[in-house]
Coordinates of C-alpha atoms in Angstrom, one line a residue:
M150 CA 5.8 13.3 27.2
N151 CA 2.6 13.9 29.1
F152 CA -0.3 15.4 27.3
L153 CA -1.0 19.1 27.9
W154 CA -4.5 18.6 29.2
K155 CA -4.0 18.6 32.9
T156 CA -6.3 17.6 35.8
A157 CA -8.7 20.3 36.9
K158 CA -11.8 20.3 39.1
R159 CA -14.6 18.2 37.5
P160 CA -18.0 19.9 37.1
S161 CA -20.7 18.3 39.2
V162 CA -23.2 18.4 36.4
F163 CA -22.6 17.5 32.8
N164 CA -24.2 19.8 30.3
N165 CA -23.9 20.7 26.6
S166 CA -22.1 24.0 27.1
S167 CA -19.1 22.6 28.8
Y168 CA -17.0 19.5 28.0
H169 CA -13.8 18.4 29.7
I170 CA -11.1 16.1 28.4
R171 CA -8.8 14.6 31.0
G172 CA -10.2 17.2 33.4
W173 CA -10.0 20.4 31.3
I174 CA -13.2 22.4 31.1
L175 CA -13.8 23.6 27.5
P176 CA -16.4 26.4 27.5
S177 CA -18.0 27.2 24.2
S178 CA -16.1 30.5 24.0
A179 CA -12.7 28.8 24.2
C180 CA -12.3 28.5 20.4
R181 CA -9.2 30.2 19.2
R182 CA -9.2 31.4 15.5
V183 CA -6.4 29.6 13.6
C184 CA -5.2 29.8 10.0
S185 CA -7.6 32.6 9.0
N186 CA -5.5 33.6 6.0
A187 CA -6.4 30.9 3.6
P188 CA -4.6 30.5 0.3
P189 CA -6.5 30.8 -3.0
D190 CA -8.5 27.7 -3.9
S191 CA -6.4 27.3 -7.0
V192 CA -3.2 26.8 -5.0
V193 CA -2.3 23.1 -4.8
R194 CA -1.1 22.2 -1.3
V195 CA 0.1 18.6 -0.6
R196 CA 1.7 17.2 2.5
F197 CA 4.1 14.4 3.4
A198 CA 3.2 13.4 7.0
P199 CA 5.6 10.7 8.3
S200 CA 5.5 9.3 11.8
P201 CA 8.9 9.3 13.5
T202 CA 8.6 5.7 14.7
G203 CA 11.4 4.6 12.4
F204 CA 13.6 5.7 9.5
M205 CA 12.5 6.5 6.0
H206 CA 12.6 3.6 3.5
L207 CA 11.9 3.6 -0.3
G208 CA 8.1 3.4 0.1
G209 CA 8.1 6.6 2.2
L210 CA 10.5 8.3 -0.2
R211 CA 8.2 7.4 -3.1
T212 CA 5.3 9.0 -1.3
A213 CA 7.3 12.1 -0.6
L214 CA 8.6 12.3 -4.1
F215 CA 5.2 11.9 -5.8
N216 CA 3.7 14.6 -3.5
Y217 CA 6.6 16.9 -4.3
L218 CA 6.3 16.3 -8.1
Y219 CA 2.5 16.8 -8.1
A220 CA 2.8 20.1 -6.2
K221 CA 5.7 21.4 -8.3
S222 CA 4.2 20.4 -11.6
R223 CA 1.2 22.6 -10.7
G224 CA 3.0 25.5 -9.1
G225 CA 1.9 24.4 -5.6
K226 CA 3.4 23.9 -2.2
F227 CA 4.9 20.8 -0.6
I228 CA 4.5 20.6 3.2
L229 CA 6.3 18.4 5.7
R230 CA 4.3 17.6 8.8
I231 CA 5.5 15.4 11.6
E232 CA 2.8 13.2 13.0
D233 CA 4.1 12.2 16.4
T234 CA 0.9 11.4 18.3
D235 CA 2.1 7.8 18.9
Q236 CA 4.4 8.8 21.7
E237 CA 5.2 5.3 22.9
R238 CA 6.7 4.3 19.6
L239 CA 8.8 7.4 18.8
V240 CA 12.4 6.7 17.8
E241 CA 15.0 9.1 19.1
G242 CA 16.5 11.1 16.3
A243 CA 14.0 9.9 13.7
T244 CA 12.4 13.3 13.1
E245 CA 15.7 15.0 12.3
R246 CA 16.7 12.1 10.1
L247 CA 13.5 12.3 8.1
Y248 CA 14.2 15.9 7.3
E249 CA 17.8 15.2 6.4
D250 CA 16.8 12.3 4.2
L251 CA 14.4 14.6 2.3
K252 CA 17.1 17.3 1.8
W253 CA 19.6 14.6 0.7
A254 CA 17.1 13.4 -1.9
G255 CA 16.5 17.0 -3.1
I256 CA 12.9 17.0 -1.9
V257 CA 13.0 20.3 0.0
P258 CA 9.7 21.2 1.8
D259 CA 8.2 24.7 1.2
E260 CA 6.9 24.5 4.8
S261 CA 8.1 22.3 7.6
P262 CA 9.1 22.4 11.3
W263 CA 12.4 23.9 10.1
N264 CA 10.9 26.6 7.8
E265 CA 7.5 27.3 9.1
G266 CA 4.8 29.0 7.1
E267 CA 1.6 30.6 8.3
Y268 CA -0.3 27.3 9.0
G269 CA 1.9 25.8 11.7
P270 CA 2.9 24.4 14.0
Y271 CA 4.1 21.6 11.7
V272 CA 4.5 19.0 14.5
Q273 CA 1.3 17.5 15.9
S274 CA 2.5 17.4 19.5
K275 CA 2.5 21.2 19.3
R276 CA -1.1 21.4 18.0
Y277 CA -3.0 20.0 21.0
E278 CA -4.9 23.2 21.7
I279 CA -6.4 23.0 18.2
Y280 CA -7.4 19.3 18.7
K281 CA -9.1 20.1 22.1
R282 CA -11.1 22.9 20.5
E283 CA -12.2 20.7 17.5
V284 CA -13.2 17.6 19.5
K285 CA -15.4 19.9 21.6
K286 CA -17.2 20.9 18.4
L287 CA -17.9 17.3 17.5
M288 CA -19.2 16.5 21.0
E289 CA -21.5 19.6 21.0
D290 CA -22.9 18.4 17.6
G291 CA -23.5 14.9 18.9
R292 CA -20.9 13.3 16.6
A293 CA -18.5 12.2 19.3
Y294 CA -19.0 10.7 22.8
Y295 CA -17.2 9.5 25.9
C296 CA -16.4 5.8 26.0
F297 CA -15.7 4.1 29.3
C298 CA -15.2 0.6 28.1
S299 CA -12.1 -1.1 29.6
E300 CA -9.4 -2.9 27.7
R301 CA -10.6 -6.2 29.2
R302 CA -14.1 -5.6 27.8
L303 CA -12.8 -4.7 24.3
E304 CA -10.6 -7.8 24.3
L305 CA -13.6 -10.0 25.2
I306 CA -15.5 -8.5 22.3
R307 CA -12.6 -9.3 19.9
K308 CA -12.3 -12.9 21.1
E309 CA -16.0 -13.4 20.8
A310 CA -16.0 -12.1 17.2
V311 CA -13.1 -14.4 16.3
R312 CA -14.9 -17.3 17.9
L313 CA -18.0 -16.5 15.7
R314 CA -15.8 -15.9 12.7
Q315 CA -16.9 -12.3 12.5
V316 CA -15.0 -9.1 11.9
P317 CA -13.8 -7.8 15.3
K318 CA -15.3 -4.4 16.0
Y319 CA -16.4 -2.2 18.9
D320 CA -20.2 -2.6 19.6
N321 CA -20.7 1.1 20.2
K322 CA -22.1 0.5 23.7
C323 CA -21.2 3.8 25.1
R324 CA -22.8 5.7 22.3
H325 CA -26.1 5.1 24.0
L326 CA -25.2 6.4 27.5
T327 CA -27.5 9.1 28.8
P328 CA -26.0 12.5 29.8
G329 CA -26.7 11.6 33.4
Q330 CA -24.8 8.3 33.1
V331 CA -21.9 10.1 31.5
A332 CA -21.8 12.7 34.3
E333 CA -21.9 10.0 36.9
R334 CA -18.9 8.2 35.4
L335 CA -17.0 11.4 35.0
A336 CA -17.6 12.4 38.6
K337 CA -16.1 9.1 39.6
N338 CA -13.0 9.9 37.5
D339 CA -13.5 6.8 35.5
K340 CA -11.0 6.3 32.7
F341 CA -12.3 7.2 29.2
C342 CA -11.5 7.8 25.6
I343 CA -13.6 9.7 23.0
R344 CA -15.1 8.1 20.0
F345 CA -16.5 9.4 16.7
K346 CA -20.0 8.4 15.6
L347 CA -19.9 6.7 12.2
D348 CA -22.8 7.2 9.8
S349 CA -24.5 3.9 8.8
K350 CA -24.8 4.9 5.1
A351 CA -22.6 3.7 2.4
D352 CA -19.4 5.7 1.9
E353 CA -18.0 6.5 -1.5
F354 CA -15.3 8.7 -2.9
Q355 CA -13.4 9.2 -6.1
D356 CA -9.9 8.0 -5.8
M357 CA -7.7 9.8 -8.3
I358 CA -5.9 6.6 -9.1
Y359 CA -8.4 3.8 -8.4
G360 CA -11.6 5.5 -9.5
K361 CA -14.8 5.2 -7.5
I362 CA -14.5 3.5 -4.1
V363 CA -17.6 2.3 -2.2
Y364 CA -17.2 1.0 1.3
F365 CA -19.8 0.3 4.1
L366 CA -17.6 1.6 6.9
A367 CA -20.1 1.2 9.8
Q368 CA -20.8 -2.5 8.8
N369 CA -17.1 -3.3 9.1
E370 CA -15.9 -1.1 12.0
G371 CA -17.1 0.2 15.3
D372 CA -17.0 3.9 16.2
P373 CA -13.3 4.8 16.1
V374 CA -11.4 6.4 19.0
I375 CA -10.4 10.0 18.2
I376 CA -9.0 10.9 21.6
K377 CA -7.1 8.2 23.5
S378 CA -7.4 7.6 27.2
D379 CA -4.1 9.3 27.7
G380 CA -5.5 12.4 26.2
F381 CA -3.6 12.1 22.9
P382 CA -5.5 12.4 19.6
T383 CA -5.4 9.4 17.3
Y384 CA -3.9 9.6 13.9
H385 CA -7.3 9.6 12.2
F386 CA -8.6 12.7 14.1
A387 CA -5.4 14.8 14.1
N388 CA -4.8 14.0 10.4
V389 CA -8.2 15.4 9.4
V390 CA -7.9 18.5 11.6
D391 CA -4.4 19.2 10.4
D392 CA -5.3 18.7 6.7
H393 CA -8.1 21.2 7.1
Y394 CA -6.2 23.9 8.9
M395 CA -3.1 23.5 6.7
R396 CA -5.4 24.0 3.7
I397 CA -4.3 20.6 2.1
T398 CA -6.0 20.3 -1.3
H399 CA -4.7 16.8 -2.4
V400 CA -3.6 13.8 -0.3
L401 CA -1.3 11.4 -2.0
R402 CA -0.5 8.4 0.3
G403 CA -0.1 4.7 0.3
V404 CA -2.9 2.4 -0.7
E405 CA -2.9 0.9 2.7
W406 CA -4.7 4.1 3.9
Q407 CA -7.5 3.7 1.3
I408 CA -9.7 1.8 3.7
S409 CA -9.4 4.7 6.2
T410 CA -10.3 7.4 3.8
P411 CA -14.1 7.0 4.2
K412 CA -13.6 7.5 7.9
H413 CA -11.6 10.7 7.3
I414 CA -14.2 12.0 4.8
Q415 CA -17.0 11.4 7.4
M416 CA -15.0 13.5 9.9
F417 CA -14.6 16.3 7.4
H418 CA -18.3 16.3 6.7
A419 CA -19.1 16.2 10.5
F420 CA -17.1 19.4 10.8
G421 CA -18.8 20.9 7.7
W422 CA -15.4 21.0 6.0
K423 CA -14.6 20.2 2.4
P424 CA -12.3 17.1 2.2
P425 CA -9.2 17.2 0.0
Q426 CA -9.0 15.0 -3.1
Y427 CA -7.4 11.6 -2.4
A428 CA -4.9 9.6 -4.5
H429 CA -3.7 6.3 -3.1
L430 CA -0.3 5.0 -4.4
P431 CA 0.1 1.3 -5.0
L432 CA 2.5 -0.6 -2.8
V433 CA 6.2 -0.9 -3.5
M434 CA 7.3 -4.4 -2.7
N435 CA 10.6 -6.2 -2.0
P436 CA 11.9 -8.3 -4.9
N437 CA 10.4 -11.4 -3.1
G438 CA 6.9 -9.8 -2.9
S439 CA 7.1 -8.9 0.8
K440 CA 6.1 -5.5 2.1
L441 CA 8.7 -2.9 2.8
S442 CA 9.3 -2.1 6.5
K443 CA 10.8 0.9 8.4
R444 CA 12.9 -1.6 10.3
Q445 CA 14.2 -3.3 7.2
G446 CA 17.8 -2.0 7.0
D447 CA 18.5 -2.7 3.3
V448 CA 15.7 -0.4 2.1
Q449 CA 16.4 2.5 4.4
L450 CA 17.8 5.6 2.7
D451 CA 20.9 5.5 4.9
H452 CA 21.7 2.1 3.4
Y453 CA 21.8 3.5 -0.1
R454 CA 23.9 6.4 1.0
R455 CA 26.5 4.1 2.5
I456 CA 26.8 1.9 -0.6
G457 CA 27.3 4.9 -2.9
I458 CA 23.9 5.4 -4.5
F459 CA 23.4 9.0 -5.7
P460 CA 20.1 10.6 -4.5
Q461 CA 18.9 11.4 -8.0
A462 CA 19.6 7.8 -9.0
L463 CA 17.5 6.6 -6.1
L464 CA 14.7 8.8 -7.2
N465 CA 14.9 7.6 -10.8
F466 CA 14.8 4.1 -9.5
I467 CA 11.6 4.4 -7.6
T468 CA 9.9 6.4 -10.4
Q469 CA 10.3 3.2 -12.5
S470 CA 8.3 1.2 -10.0
G471 CA 4.6 1.8 -10.5
G472 CA 4.4 4.3 -13.4
G473 CA 3.3 7.9 -13.2
F474 CA 5.4 9.4 -16.1
D475 CA 5.1 10.2 -19.8
R476 CA 6.8 7.8 -22.1
E477 CA 9.3 10.4 -23.2
L478 CA 11.0 10.2 -19.9
V479 CA 12.3 6.8 -20.9
D480 CA 14.5 8.5 -23.6
V481 CA 16.1 10.8 -21.0
I482 CA 19.6 9.5 -19.9
G483 CA 20.0 10.2 -16.2
P484 CA 16.7 12.2 -15.6
Q485 CA 17.0 15.1 -13.2
M486 CA 14.4 16.5 -10.9
H487 CA 13.2 19.1 -13.5
D488 CA 12.7 16.1 -15.9
L489 CA 10.6 14.3 -13.3
I490 CA 8.5 17.3 -12.7
K491 CA 7.9 17.9 -16.4
H492 CA 6.9 14.4 -17.2
F493 CA 4.9 13.5 -14.0
D494 CA 1.3 12.5 -14.6
L495 CA -0.8 11.2 -11.8
K496 CA -3.2 9.5 -14.3
K497 CA -0.4 7.3 -15.5
I498 CA 0.2 5.6 -12.1
N499 CA -0.5 1.9 -12.2
A500 CA -3.2 0.7 -9.8
H501 CA -1.3 -2.4 -8.8
S502 CA 1.8 -3.0 -6.7
S503 CA 5.3 -3.3 -8.1
R504 CA 8.4 -5.1 -7.1
L505 CA 11.8 -3.5 -6.8
N506 CA 14.4 -4.6 -9.3
P507 CA 18.0 -4.3 -7.8
D508 CA 19.6 -4.4 -11.3
L509 CA 17.5 -1.4 -12.3
L510 CA 19.0 0.6 -9.3
K511 CA 22.5 -0.2 -10.6
Q512 CA 21.6 1.0 -14.0
C513 CA 20.1 4.3 -12.6
N514 CA 23.3 4.9 -10.6
R515 CA 25.5 4.3 -13.7
E516 CA 23.4 6.8 -15.7
E517 CA 23.6 9.4 -12.9
I518 CA 27.4 9.1 -12.8
Q519 CA 27.4 9.5 -16.6
Y520 CA 25.2 12.5 -16.4
Q521 CA 27.3 14.2 -13.7
L522 CA 30.5 13.5 -15.6
R523 CA 29.3 14.7 -19.0
H524 CA 26.7 17.4 -18.4
S525 CA 28.0 19.4 -15.5
E526 CA 31.6 20.5 -15.0
E527 CA 30.9 21.4 -11.4
K528 CA 29.5 17.9 -10.7
A529 CA 32.3 16.2 -12.7
A530 CA 34.9 18.1 -10.6
A531 CA 33.1 16.9 -7.4
L532 CA 33.2 13.3 -8.7
V533 CA 37.0 13.6 -9.2
K534 CA 37.6 15.0 -5.8
E535 CA 35.4 12.2 -4.2
V536 CA 37.4 9.5 -6.0
I537 CA 40.7 10.9 -4.8
R538 CA 39.3 11.1 -1.3
M539 CA 38.1 7.5 -1.5
V540 CA 41.4 6.2 -2.9
K541 CA 43.4 7.9 -0.1
A542 CA 41.0 6.5 2.5
E543 CA 41.0 3.0 1.1
F544 CA 44.7 2.6 0.5
A545 CA 46.1 4.7 3.4
G546 CA 48.2 1.8 4.5
D547 CA 49.6 1.0 1.1
N548 CA 52.6 2.5 -0.7
V549 CA 50.8 4.9 -3.0
K550 CA 53.8 7.0 -3.7
G551 CA 54.1 7.6 -7.3
L552 CA 50.6 6.6 -8.2
D553 CA 48.9 9.1 -10.4
L554 CA 46.2 10.9 -8.5
D555 CA 46.3 13.9 -10.7
E556 CA 42.8 15.2 -11.4
K557 CA 43.2 14.8 -15.1
H558 CA 44.1 11.2 -14.8
V559 CA 41.3 10.5 -12.3
R560 CA 38.9 12.1 -14.8
E561 CA 40.2 9.8 -17.5
V562 CA 39.6 6.8 -15.2
L563 CA 36.1 7.9 -14.6
E564 CA 35.4 8.3 -18.3
W565 CA 36.8 4.9 -18.9
S566 CA 34.9 3.2 -16.0
V567 CA 31.5 4.9 -16.3
S568 CA 30.0 1.8 -18.1
R569 CA 31.8 -0.7 -15.9
I570 CA 30.9 0.4 -12.4
D571 CA 27.7 0.7 -10.4
T572 CA 29.0 3.0 -7.7
L573 CA 32.2 5.1 -7.2
Q574 CA 33.1 2.6 -4.5
D575 CA 33.7 0.0 -7.2
L576 CA 36.8 1.9 -8.3
V577 CA 38.6 1.1 -5.1
K578 CA 37.4 -2.4 -4.7
G579 CA 38.2 -5.8 -6.2
K580 CA 39.1 -6.0 -9.8
L581 CA 39.6 -2.3 -10.2
S582 CA 42.0 -1.8 -7.3
F583 CA 44.9 -2.1 -9.7
L584 CA 44.1 1.4 -10.8
W585 CA 45.6 2.8 -7.6
V586 CA 47.8 0.1 -6.0
L587 CA 51.0 -1.5 -7.5
P588 CA 50.7 -5.3 -7.6
K589 CA 52.6 -6.8 -4.7
S590 CA 53.7 -9.9 -6.6
S591 CA 53.6 -11.5 -10.0
K592 CA 52.7 -15.1 -9.3
D593 CA 51.6 -15.8 -12.8
K594 CA 54.6 -14.3 -14.5
T595 CA 55.7 -17.0 -17.0
I596 CA 57.5 -14.7 -19.4
D597 CA 61.3 -14.2 -18.9
S598 CA 62.5 -11.0 -17.3
D599 CA 64.6 -10.1 -20.4
V600 CA 61.5 -10.4 -22.6
L601 CA 59.6 -8.1 -20.3
K602 CA 62.4 -5.6 -20.5
V603 CA 62.3 -5.7 -24.3
L604 CA 58.6 -5.3 -24.2
A605 CA 58.9 -2.2 -22.0
K606 CA 61.5 -0.8 -24.3
N607 CA 59.3 -1.3 -27.4
L608 CA 56.3 0.3 -25.6
A609 CA 58.5 3.3 -24.7
S610 CA 59.0 3.9 -28.4
E611 CA 55.3 4.0 -29.1
E612 CA 53.5 7.3 -29.4
E613 CA 51.2 8.1 -26.5
T614 CA 48.5 8.8 -29.0
A615 CA 48.7 5.2 -30.2
F616 CA 48.3 3.9 -26.6
T617 CA 44.7 2.8 -27.1
K618 CA 43.0 -0.6 -26.6
A619 CA 42.7 -1.3 -30.3
E620 CA 46.3 -0.3 -31.2
L621 CA 47.7 -2.1 -28.2
S622 CA 45.9 -5.4 -29.1
I623 CA 47.6 -5.3 -32.5
F624 CA 51.0 -4.4 -31.0
L625 CA 50.9 -7.2 -28.4
K626 CA 50.0 -9.9 -31.0
A627 CA 52.8 -8.7 -33.2
F628 CA 55.2 -8.7 -30.3
A629 CA 54.3 -12.3 -29.4
E630 CA 54.9 -13.5 -33.0
R631 CA 58.3 -11.7 -33.3
N632 CA 59.5 -13.2 -30.0
H633 CA 58.0 -16.7 -30.6
L634 CA 55.8 -16.4 -27.5
V635 CA 52.5 -18.1 -26.8
F636 CA 50.1 -15.2 -26.9
E637 CA 47.9 -16.5 -24.1
Q638 CA 50.9 -16.9 -21.8
L639 CA 52.0 -13.4 -22.6
M640 CA 48.6 -12.0 -21.7
K641 CA 48.5 -14.1 -18.5
S642 CA 51.9 -12.8 -17.5
L643 CA 51.1 -9.2 -18.3
R644 CA 47.8 -9.3 -16.4
S645 CA 49.8 -10.4 -13.3
C646 CA 52.4 -7.7 -13.9
L647 CA 49.9 -4.9 -14.3
S648 CA 47.3 -5.8 -11.7
G649 CA 48.3 -8.9 -9.7
L650 CA 44.9 -10.2 -10.4
K651 CA 43.7 -13.3 -12.3
E652 CA 40.6 -11.6 -13.6
G653 CA 39.5 -8.1 -14.5
P654 CA 39.6 -5.9 -17.6
G655 CA 41.4 -7.0 -20.7
V656 CA 45.2 -6.5 -20.8
A657 CA 45.1 -4.0 -23.6
E658 CA 42.3 -2.1 -21.8
M659 CA 44.3 -2.0 -18.5
M660 CA 47.3 -0.7 -20.4
E661 CA 45.2 2.0 -22.0
I662 CA 43.7 3.3 -18.7
L663 CA 47.0 3.1 -16.8
G664 CA 48.8 5.0 -19.6
R665 CA 52.1 4.4 -21.2
D666 CA 54.4 5.5 -18.3
K667 CA 52.6 3.6 -15.6
T668 CA 52.3 0.5 -17.8
I669 CA 56.1 0.5 -18.4
E670 CA 56.8 1.1 -14.8
R671 CA 54.8 -1.9 -13.7
I672 CA 56.3 -4.2 -16.3
L673 CA 59.9 -3.2 -15.3
L674 CA 59.0 -3.7 -11.6
A675 CA 57.9 -7.2 -12.4
A676 CA 61.0 -7.9 -14.4
R677 CA 63.2 -6.9 -11.5
R678 CA 61.3 -9.3 -9.2
K679 CA 62.2 -12.3 -11.3

C-alpha cells in the first residue's frame, strides 16, 4: 500500500508556516479537529494494539487479557487498535485472525475496527491525516526536523560504534541544518525522513508494576525517526498520537517496551499532552526459558484450539504465570471470566518473568471440563454433543452399530472421565477408544470360552445398581475362586475381551463405565471368537 501523501509541487522557499511531507504542503490552517468529545477523566480506557505481522501467541493473549481485566474491574473500556504501519511485514489474514482469537477467548473489545466508537478509525493506516497534522505541529515547535542521512551513512555510524565498543546511535547530524540548507535539499527532491528531538535531561516515570524508572534516553539513543522515508509514521509516533486521541488512560504492555516509554512520554510532553499511566508486564517465557515468538506454532492460539484446549482454561493458565490476582482465586475450581475480573489486582503482578508449565495447562483444562459439566446444564449438553460428534468423526470407518451414543450414556462417560482426561479428544484416542469401538480381537484371552459364557450369565443376574467398580471387584475375585481360576489371568483375559488393549483403566472400572449390557455383549463376543 502506498502512503496517502502524494507528490505535489515543492515550495521554492522553506518557511515556518508551511511544511511538506513527501511533497504535501501543510499550511497552518490545515488542522482538522478530531475527537472533541472526550470521556470523563474518571473513565478508564485501555487498549490492546497488536501489529498484524503474525498470529497471536500466549504473550499477546496475556497482554490483552490483563488490559481487559483492568478495564472491566474499574468499569472502563477495552479498545482494540490495529497498528499496521509496518506495511512490509504485514501477514495476510492476521488482522481478522487477531479479532477472532480475542472473541474466541471471550475478550470482546468495546471499541474496535469491527464496532467503532467515537475515537476511530481503529486501524492506523486509516489515520494518516491525523499523523500529518500532528507532525507538522512538532516541526513548527522545533521538536522535529528533516533528516537526509542515507542508509549507507547510518550503517557506517553503526559499524564505527561497534568498532569502538560503543552503543550504536544516530549522531543527530541533521538536527543542526539551517532552514536554507533544508530548503535546498528539499528543492532537489532528496530523500528524507523526519526525526524527533530528544531532550538531554534524565527521563523518569512511575511504572505501576516496577516502580520509579530513571533512564538517560539521549545518552543511549539518537533522535528517533517518527516519519519514515516512505511517508509512513513509525510505531513510536503513531502510538503516542493514537493514545492521546483515543483518550487512553492506562497502558499495560510487555516489559520489552519499558525502554521506549521515556521516548513516548517526551513526545506527549512535546505536544503539551498528559501521558497515560504505564504498567509493564513481565515476560512470559517458554518452559526452556526462551522468549515466545509470533512464529512459534506451539504457542499460537490456533494450536491450543486444535488440541482441544477450552478458551477459559487457556486464560486461567496464563493468569497463573506472573501473578496479578487475590489469593482467594486459588480456591476457585475452574475460574470464569467474572472470577478473574473480581480478583484481578495490578499491584500483585510479579516484576519478574515466568515460565510456562505445560502440566498446569492440562490441569486448567480438566477443571474447565469439570466446571462446564457440573455448573451449567447448557454447557454440559454442548459437551455431550461435541463428544458424539467427535466419536462419529473419529470412527466413521468402524462398525459402530450398536454402540451406545445415547446422550445419557455419553454424559455418564464424561462424569467418569473428567479426572482422567486432559481434553475431550482424549476420549476418542488410545486407551479410552474402547468406550466407543468393539475390540477386533482377543489376543490375550487365556480363559476358556465356556467360562466366559458362565461369567456373562452370572453378570446378567446382577442388579444394575450393583454394577459399580467396588462391587464388581468383589464379584470378580469371588468368581475366580469358585471356578479355580488364577485371578491375574482372568483380569488379563477380561481386559482383552472388553477393550482389546494391554493397558488402560482397571477391569472393574471398564465394566462400570461400559455398563452391564455392553460388558456382557463384549464378553460373549469374545467367547464366540474362541
